[in-house]
Amino acid sequence: MARKHLHEDHINHEAWAIPYGDLLTLLLAFFVVMYSVSSLNEGKYRVASSSLNAAFGGRTTSVLPVNVGDIPAQSSSAASTDPGIHQAMPTALIASRINSQLPVDARARWAEENGVDAETEAEQKQLAETARQMEETLSSLILNDQVSVYRQDDWIEVDIKADALFASGSAAPRDAALPVLQQIAGVLRGNHHLLRIEGHTDSQPIRTLQYPSNWELSAARASSVVRLFTQQGIDPGLMQVVGYGDTQPIADNATGAGRTANRRVVLVVSTRPASDIAATGANPAEPNPTAPAPPSDASGVAR
């Protein structure tokens, strides 16, 4: 009788699948738990998103928490035609709107998470109000392209064309410029903001006994503004005079319109020292001068 051949048991090479499946199950459970306990910091997300959009040239948007019933509903057509909806919203405005809708404890927590203390928030609020008053006071000059106002969270820049303030080759304010400077002083007086007054000229050289170069002319014009502001009650300890001459043009000096834009007096109003603002390398948008510059006189006097 033939003996039955016994087959050897084969080794199971798929035994790894069972612990591998257990490991995947544990990992899935771990990530589910981690996701459930995590929370998104919406404040930091909004600030980071706005900064990235601005850095890449896109429009910034801000999403704010709104309680139902606080703001009346707008029609879709009105919302789509409002140009302010897609404009960048300053951090101070975001903070003020969020604070108006959050309880006290939540406000403190939001401010702490976003690095905005109560003092800084109050300063930015006051600076925003100063910018609003400045734009309202100088509205006619802004419309005539004689003045430009730029806003940031910590500073305001008021760019005034020198031709609106001074005669050619002179650092004495025109009679028509005195009311304008007095109105500006009225807005700034009592706010205790730091104020830097900058004088700028075009590249045309000046050759007079009083002003041997554009350095002296630009510094003298800035000093004239400071002198008038001091007479109007602004603390001189808060002001700084800088004469840049023709070293910081914002337009092409080869054209009349460019020279007109470069002849300017700039007021930088800030909540922090001027050296900090200079260190940031802030460069606001360049104005768009359209009025041609009058020809210079025979002596080549820069205006």
Short mmCIF file of C-alpha atoms in Angstrom, two decimals:
data_model
loop_
_atom_site.label_atom_id
_atom_site.label_comp_id
_atom_site.label_asym_id
_atom_site.label_seq_id
_atom_site.Cartn_x
_atom_site.Cartn_y
_atom_site.Cartn_z
CA MET A 1 0.00 0.00 0.00
CA ALA A 2 1.43 3.35 -1.06
CA ARG A 3 2.19 5.89 1.69
CA LYS A 4 0.30 9.18 1.40
CA HIS A 5 2.62 12.11 0.74
CA LEU A 6 2.30 14.85 3.34
CA HIS A 7 2.67 18.43 2.12
CA GLU A 8 4.68 20.83 4.24
CA ASP A 9 2.91 23.89 5.64
CA HIS A 10 3.82 27.08 3.77
CA ILE A 11 5.02 30.10 5.71
CA ASN A 12 2.44 32.92 5.72
CA HIS A 13 4.20 35.95 4.24
CA GLU A 14 1.22 38.26 4.80
CA ALA A 15 1.33 38.24 8.59
CA TRP A 16 2.55 41.87 8.54
CA ALA A 17 -0.83 43.10 7.29
CA ILE A 18 -2.54 42.67 10.65
CA PRO A 19 -0.20 44.89 12.75
CA TYR A 20 0.04 47.33 9.82
CA GLY A 21 -3.74 47.69 9.80
CA ASP A 22 -3.73 48.21 13.56
CA LEU A 23 -1.07 50.91 13.18
CA LEU A 24 -3.10 52.77 10.53
CA THR A 25 -6.18 52.61 12.73
CA LEU A 26 -4.26 54.07 15.66
CA LEU A 27 -2.79 56.84 13.50
CA LEU A 28 -6.22 57.73 12.15
CA ALA A 29 -7.62 57.88 15.67
CA PHE A 30 -4.66 60.04 16.77
CA PHE A 31 -5.18 62.62 14.02
CA VAL A 32 -8.91 62.71 14.62
CA VAL A 33 -8.26 63.50 18.28
CA MET A 34 -5.65 66.14 17.40
CA TYR A 35 -8.02 67.81 14.93
CA SER A 36 -10.86 67.81 17.43
CA VAL A 37 -8.83 69.58 20.13
CA SER A 38 -7.17 72.10 17.80
CA SER A 39 -8.63 75.57 17.24
CA LEU A 40 -7.93 78.13 14.50
CA ASN A 41 -6.79 81.56 15.68
CA GLU A 42 -8.95 83.65 13.35
CA GLY A 43 -7.31 86.92 14.38
CA LYS A 44 -3.83 85.80 13.42
CA TYR A 45 -5.20 84.18 10.24
CA ARG A 46 -6.78 87.45 9.12
CA VAL A 47 -3.62 89.47 9.79
CA ALA A 48 -1.38 86.92 8.04
CA SER A 49 -3.75 86.62 5.08
CA SER A 50 -3.98 90.39 4.69
CA SER A 51 -0.18 90.76 4.84
CA LEU A 52 0.39 88.04 2.23
CA ASN A 53 -2.19 89.50 -0.13
CA ALA A 54 -0.64 92.95 0.18
CA ALA A 55 2.89 91.56 -0.35
CA PHE A 56 1.87 89.84 -3.59
CA GLY A 57 0.03 92.86 -4.93
CA GLY A 58 -3.47 91.54 -4.33
CA ARG A 59 -6.35 93.25 -2.62
CA THR A 60 -6.70 92.53 1.04
CA THR A 61 -9.97 91.56 2.62
CA SER A 62 -10.95 91.21 6.23
CA VAL A 63 -13.62 88.96 7.65
CA LEU A 64 -15.06 90.28 10.87
CA PRO A 65 -17.42 88.54 13.30
CA VAL A 66 -20.84 90.19 13.06
CA ASN A 67 -23.73 89.52 15.39
CA VAL A 68 -27.04 88.98 13.64
CA GLY A 69 -29.10 92.14 13.79
CA ASP A 70 -26.20 94.53 14.46
CA ILE A 71 -25.91 95.68 10.85
CA PRO A 72 -28.88 96.12 8.51
CA ALA A 73 -28.87 93.86 5.47
CA GLN A 74 -27.72 95.36 2.18
CA SER A 75 -28.96 94.46 -1.24
CA SER A 76 -26.60 92.48 -3.44
CA SER A 77 -26.40 95.32 -5.95
CA ALA A 78 -25.37 97.84 -3.30
CA ALA A 79 -22.76 95.48 -1.92
CA SER A 80 -21.26 94.85 -5.33
CA THR A 81 -20.96 98.54 -6.22
CA ASP A 82 -19.50 99.75 -2.93
CA PRO A 83 -15.79 100.43 -3.66
CA GLY A 84 -14.86 100.33 0.02
CA ILE A 85 -15.80 96.68 0.50
CA HIS A 86 -12.57 95.36 -1.01
CA GLN A 87 -10.25 98.01 0.39
CA ALA A 88 -7.55 97.14 2.89
CA MET A 89 -8.66 97.49 6.49
CA PRO A 90 -6.11 98.80 9.01
CA THR A 91 -5.31 96.68 12.05
CA ALA A 92 -6.59 99.42 14.34
CA LEU A 93 -10.00 99.35 12.63
CA ILE A 94 -10.13 95.57 12.83
CA ALA A 95 -9.29 95.73 16.53
CA SER A 96 -11.89 98.40 17.26
CA ARG A 97 -14.68 96.51 15.46
CA ILE A 98 -13.82 93.21 17.07
CA ASN A 99 -13.61 94.83 20.50
CA SER A 100 -17.04 96.40 20.07
CA GLN A 101 -18.59 92.95 19.62
CA LEU A 102 -16.63 90.83 22.10
CA PRO A 103 -17.01 90.61 25.87
CA VAL A 104 -14.29 92.06 28.06
CA ASP A 105 -12.44 88.77 28.64
CA ALA A 106 -12.52 87.91 24.94
CA ARG A 107 -11.18 91.38 24.03
CA ALA A 108 -8.21 90.97 26.34
CA ARG A 109 -7.49 87.49 24.98
CA TRP A 110 -7.72 88.66 21.35
CA ALA A 111 -5.41 91.63 22.04
CA GLU A 112 -2.90 89.39 23.81
CA GLU A 113 -2.88 86.79 21.02
CA ASN A 114 -2.40 89.45 18.33
CA GLY A 115 0.21 91.53 20.17
CA VAL A 116 -2.02 94.59 20.51
CA ASP A 117 -2.02 96.06 24.00
CA ALA A 118 -4.53 98.63 25.19
CA GLU A 119 -2.08 101.53 24.92
CA THR A 120 -1.04 100.69 21.35
CA GLU A 121 -4.64 100.22 20.32
CA ALA A 122 -5.59 103.62 21.77
CA GLU A 123 -2.68 105.31 19.95
CA GLN A 124 -3.63 103.73 16.63
CA LYS A 125 -7.23 104.76 17.15
CA GLN A 126 -6.18 108.36 17.80
CA LEU A 127 -3.88 108.31 14.77
CA ALA A 128 -6.70 107.04 12.55
CA GLU A 129 -8.90 109.88 13.78
CA THR A 130 -6.09 112.36 13.06
CA ALA A 131 -5.82 111.02 9.50
CA ARG A 132 -9.56 111.38 9.00
CA GLN A 133 -9.50 114.99 10.24
CA MET A 134 -6.47 115.73 8.04
CA GLU A 135 -8.21 114.41 4.93
CA GLU A 136 -11.34 116.38 5.77
CA THR A 137 -9.39 119.59 6.39
CA LEU A 138 -7.30 119.30 3.22
CA SER A 139 -10.05 117.86 1.00
CA SER A 140 -9.97 120.73 -1.51
CA LEU A 141 -6.18 120.52 -1.92
CA ILE A 142 -6.37 116.74 -2.23
CA LEU A 143 -8.90 117.10 -5.04
CA ASN A 144 -6.58 119.60 -6.77
CA ASP A 145 -3.66 117.16 -6.50
CA GLN A 146 -1.71 119.56 -4.29
CA VAL A 147 -1.78 117.31 -1.21
CA SER A 148 -1.69 113.53 -0.76
CA VAL A 149 -2.41 111.73 2.52
CA TYR A 150 -1.13 108.19 3.10
CA ARG A 151 -2.20 106.05 6.05
CA GLN A 152 -0.49 103.21 7.90
CA ASP A 153 -1.19 101.64 11.28
CA ASP A 154 1.56 103.57 13.09
CA TRP A 155 2.03 106.68 10.97
CA ILE A 156 0.48 109.15 8.54
CA GLU A 157 2.28 110.89 5.69
CA VAL A 158 1.01 114.22 4.37
CA ASP A 159 2.72 115.11 1.08
CA ILE A 160 2.35 118.81 0.15
CA LYS A 161 3.70 120.17 -3.12
CA ALA A 162 6.18 122.93 -2.39
CA ASP A 163 4.74 125.16 -5.11
CA ALA A 164 1.59 125.49 -3.00
CA LEU A 165 3.64 126.73 -0.03
CA PHE A 166 6.68 128.62 -1.31
CA ALA A 167 7.75 130.87 -4.14
CA SER A 168 10.62 129.83 -6.39
CA GLY A 169 13.92 129.71 -4.50
CA SER A 170 12.29 130.91 -1.26
CA ALA A 171 11.71 129.34 2.14
CA ALA A 172 9.16 131.96 3.26
CA PRO A 173 5.60 130.57 3.10
CA ARG A 174 3.25 132.27 0.66
CA ASP A 175 0.42 134.31 2.18
CA ALA A 176 -2.07 131.83 0.72
CA ALA A 177 -0.22 128.94 2.38
CA LEU A 178 -0.48 130.28 5.93
CA PRO A 179 -4.16 129.31 6.44
CA VAL A 180 -3.41 125.80 5.16
CA LEU A 181 -0.51 125.30 7.56
CA GLN A 182 -2.56 126.77 10.40
CA GLN A 183 -5.37 124.30 9.71
CA ILE A 184 -2.89 121.42 9.73
CA ALA A 185 -1.47 122.67 13.02
CA GLY A 186 -5.00 122.82 14.42
CA VAL A 187 -5.48 119.13 13.66
CA LEU A 188 -2.12 118.12 15.15
CA ARG A 189 -2.19 120.39 18.19
CA GLY A 190 -2.89 118.55 21.43
CA ASN A 191 -2.52 115.02 20.02
CA HIS A 192 1.09 114.61 21.20
CA HIS A 193 2.03 112.70 18.05
CA LEU A 194 5.65 112.68 16.92
CA LEU A 195 6.09 114.87 13.85
CA ARG A 196 8.88 114.82 11.27
CA ILE A 197 8.93 117.61 8.68
CA GLU A 198 10.91 116.79 5.53
CA GLY A 199 11.98 119.22 2.82
CA HIS A 200 12.59 117.98 -0.73
CA THR A 201 13.63 119.75 -3.95
CA ASP A 202 14.07 118.81 -7.59
CA SER A 203 17.48 118.25 -9.18
CA GLN A 204 17.92 121.73 -10.63
CA PRO A 205 20.81 123.43 -8.80
CA ILE A 206 20.31 126.65 -6.87
CA ARG A 207 23.04 129.30 -6.69
CA THR A 208 22.22 132.07 -4.24
CA LEU A 209 24.07 133.57 -1.30
CA GLN A 210 21.30 132.51 1.07
CA TYR A 211 20.97 128.94 -0.25
CA PRO A 212 24.23 127.66 -1.78
CA SER A 213 22.63 124.28 -2.58
CA ASN A 214 19.36 122.37 -2.47
CA TRP A 215 20.33 121.01 0.95
CA GLU A 216 20.03 124.44 2.53
CA LEU A 217 16.82 125.26 0.67
CA SER A 218 15.07 122.02 1.64
CA ALA A 219 16.11 122.33 5.29
CA ALA A 220 15.06 126.00 5.40
CA ARG A 221 11.61 125.17 4.04
CA ALA A 222 11.11 122.41 6.60
CA SER A 223 12.30 124.79 9.34
CA SER A 224 9.79 127.43 8.23
CA VAL A 225 6.96 124.93 8.67
CA VAL A 226 8.24 123.93 12.11
CA ARG A 227 8.51 127.58 13.15
CA LEU A 228 4.90 128.21 12.15
CA PHE A 229 3.71 125.03 13.90
CA THR A 230 5.51 126.13 17.07
CA GLN A 231 3.74 129.48 16.91
CA GLN A 232 0.45 127.58 16.60
CA GLY A 233 1.07 125.75 19.88
CA ILE A 234 2.61 122.43 18.82
CA ASP A 235 5.26 121.20 21.26
CA PRO A 236 8.67 121.74 19.58
CA GLY A 237 10.02 118.74 21.47
CA LEU A 238 7.79 116.49 19.36
CA MET A 239 9.06 117.82 16.02
CA GLN A 240 12.08 116.98 13.89
CA VAL A 241 13.41 118.83 10.82
CA VAL A 242 15.02 116.98 7.91
CA GLY A 243 16.34 118.46 4.66
CA TYR A 244 16.85 115.87 1.92
CA GLY A 245 17.63 118.21 -0.96
CA ASP A 246 17.16 116.35 -4.25
CA THR A 247 18.32 112.96 -2.94
CA GLN A 248 14.89 111.31 -2.63
CA PRO A 249 12.92 111.97 -5.83
CA ILE A 250 9.55 110.32 -6.32
CA ALA A 251 9.31 111.17 -10.04
CA ASP A 252 11.55 111.73 -13.06
CA ASN A 253 13.40 115.05 -12.86
CA ALA A 254 13.71 115.05 -16.66
CA THR A 255 10.10 116.22 -17.01
CA GLY A 256 8.33 119.30 -15.70
CA ALA A 257 5.64 117.22 -14.02
CA GLY A 258 8.30 115.11 -12.33
CA ARG A 259 10.13 118.15 -10.97
CA THR A 260 6.83 119.54 -9.66
CA ALA A 261 6.20 116.29 -7.78
CA ASN A 262 9.72 116.21 -6.35
CA ARG A 263 9.45 119.73 -4.91
CA ARG A 264 7.51 118.93 -1.79
CA VAL A 265 7.22 119.14 1.98
CA VAL A 266 6.35 115.90 3.75
CA LEU A 267 4.81 115.67 7.23
CA VAL A 268 5.23 112.28 8.89
CA VAL A 269 2.93 111.94 11.91
CA SER A 270 3.62 108.85 14.00
CA THR A 271 3.12 107.12 17.33
CA ARG A 272 6.75 106.02 17.47
CA PRO A 273 10.16 107.65 16.92
CA ALA A 274 10.96 108.78 13.40
CA SER A 275 14.08 106.57 13.39
CA ASP A 276 11.86 103.48 13.74
CA ILE A 277 9.76 104.52 10.74
CA ALA A 278 12.87 105.22 8.66
CA ALA A 279 14.20 101.76 9.57
CA THR A 280 11.09 100.07 8.18
CA GLY A 281 11.88 101.41 4.71
CA ALA A 282 8.27 102.46 4.30
CA ASN A 283 7.59 103.82 0.85
CA PRO A 284 4.03 105.03 0.36
CA ALA A 285 2.42 105.15 -3.03
CA GLU A 286 3.83 107.77 -5.32
CA PRO A 287 1.56 110.66 -6.22
CA ASN A 288 0.50 111.14 -9.81
CA PRO A 289 1.48 114.72 -10.70
CA THR A 290 -0.21 116.07 -13.80
CA ALA A 291 0.38 119.82 -13.73
CA PRO A 292 3.46 120.89 -15.71
CA ALA A 293 6.12 122.76 -13.79
CA PRO A 294 6.80 126.41 -14.67
CA PRO A 295 10.20 126.95 -16.26
CA SER A 296 13.03 127.86 -13.93
CA ASP A 297 14.59 131.28 -14.09
CA ALA A 298 17.91 132.04 -15.73
CA SER A 299 19.88 131.29 -12.58
CA GLY A 300 18.59 127.74 -12.48
CA VAL A 301 16.81 128.25 -9.18
CA ALA A 302 15.13 125.13 -7.89
CA ARG A 303 11.67 125.61 -6.54
#
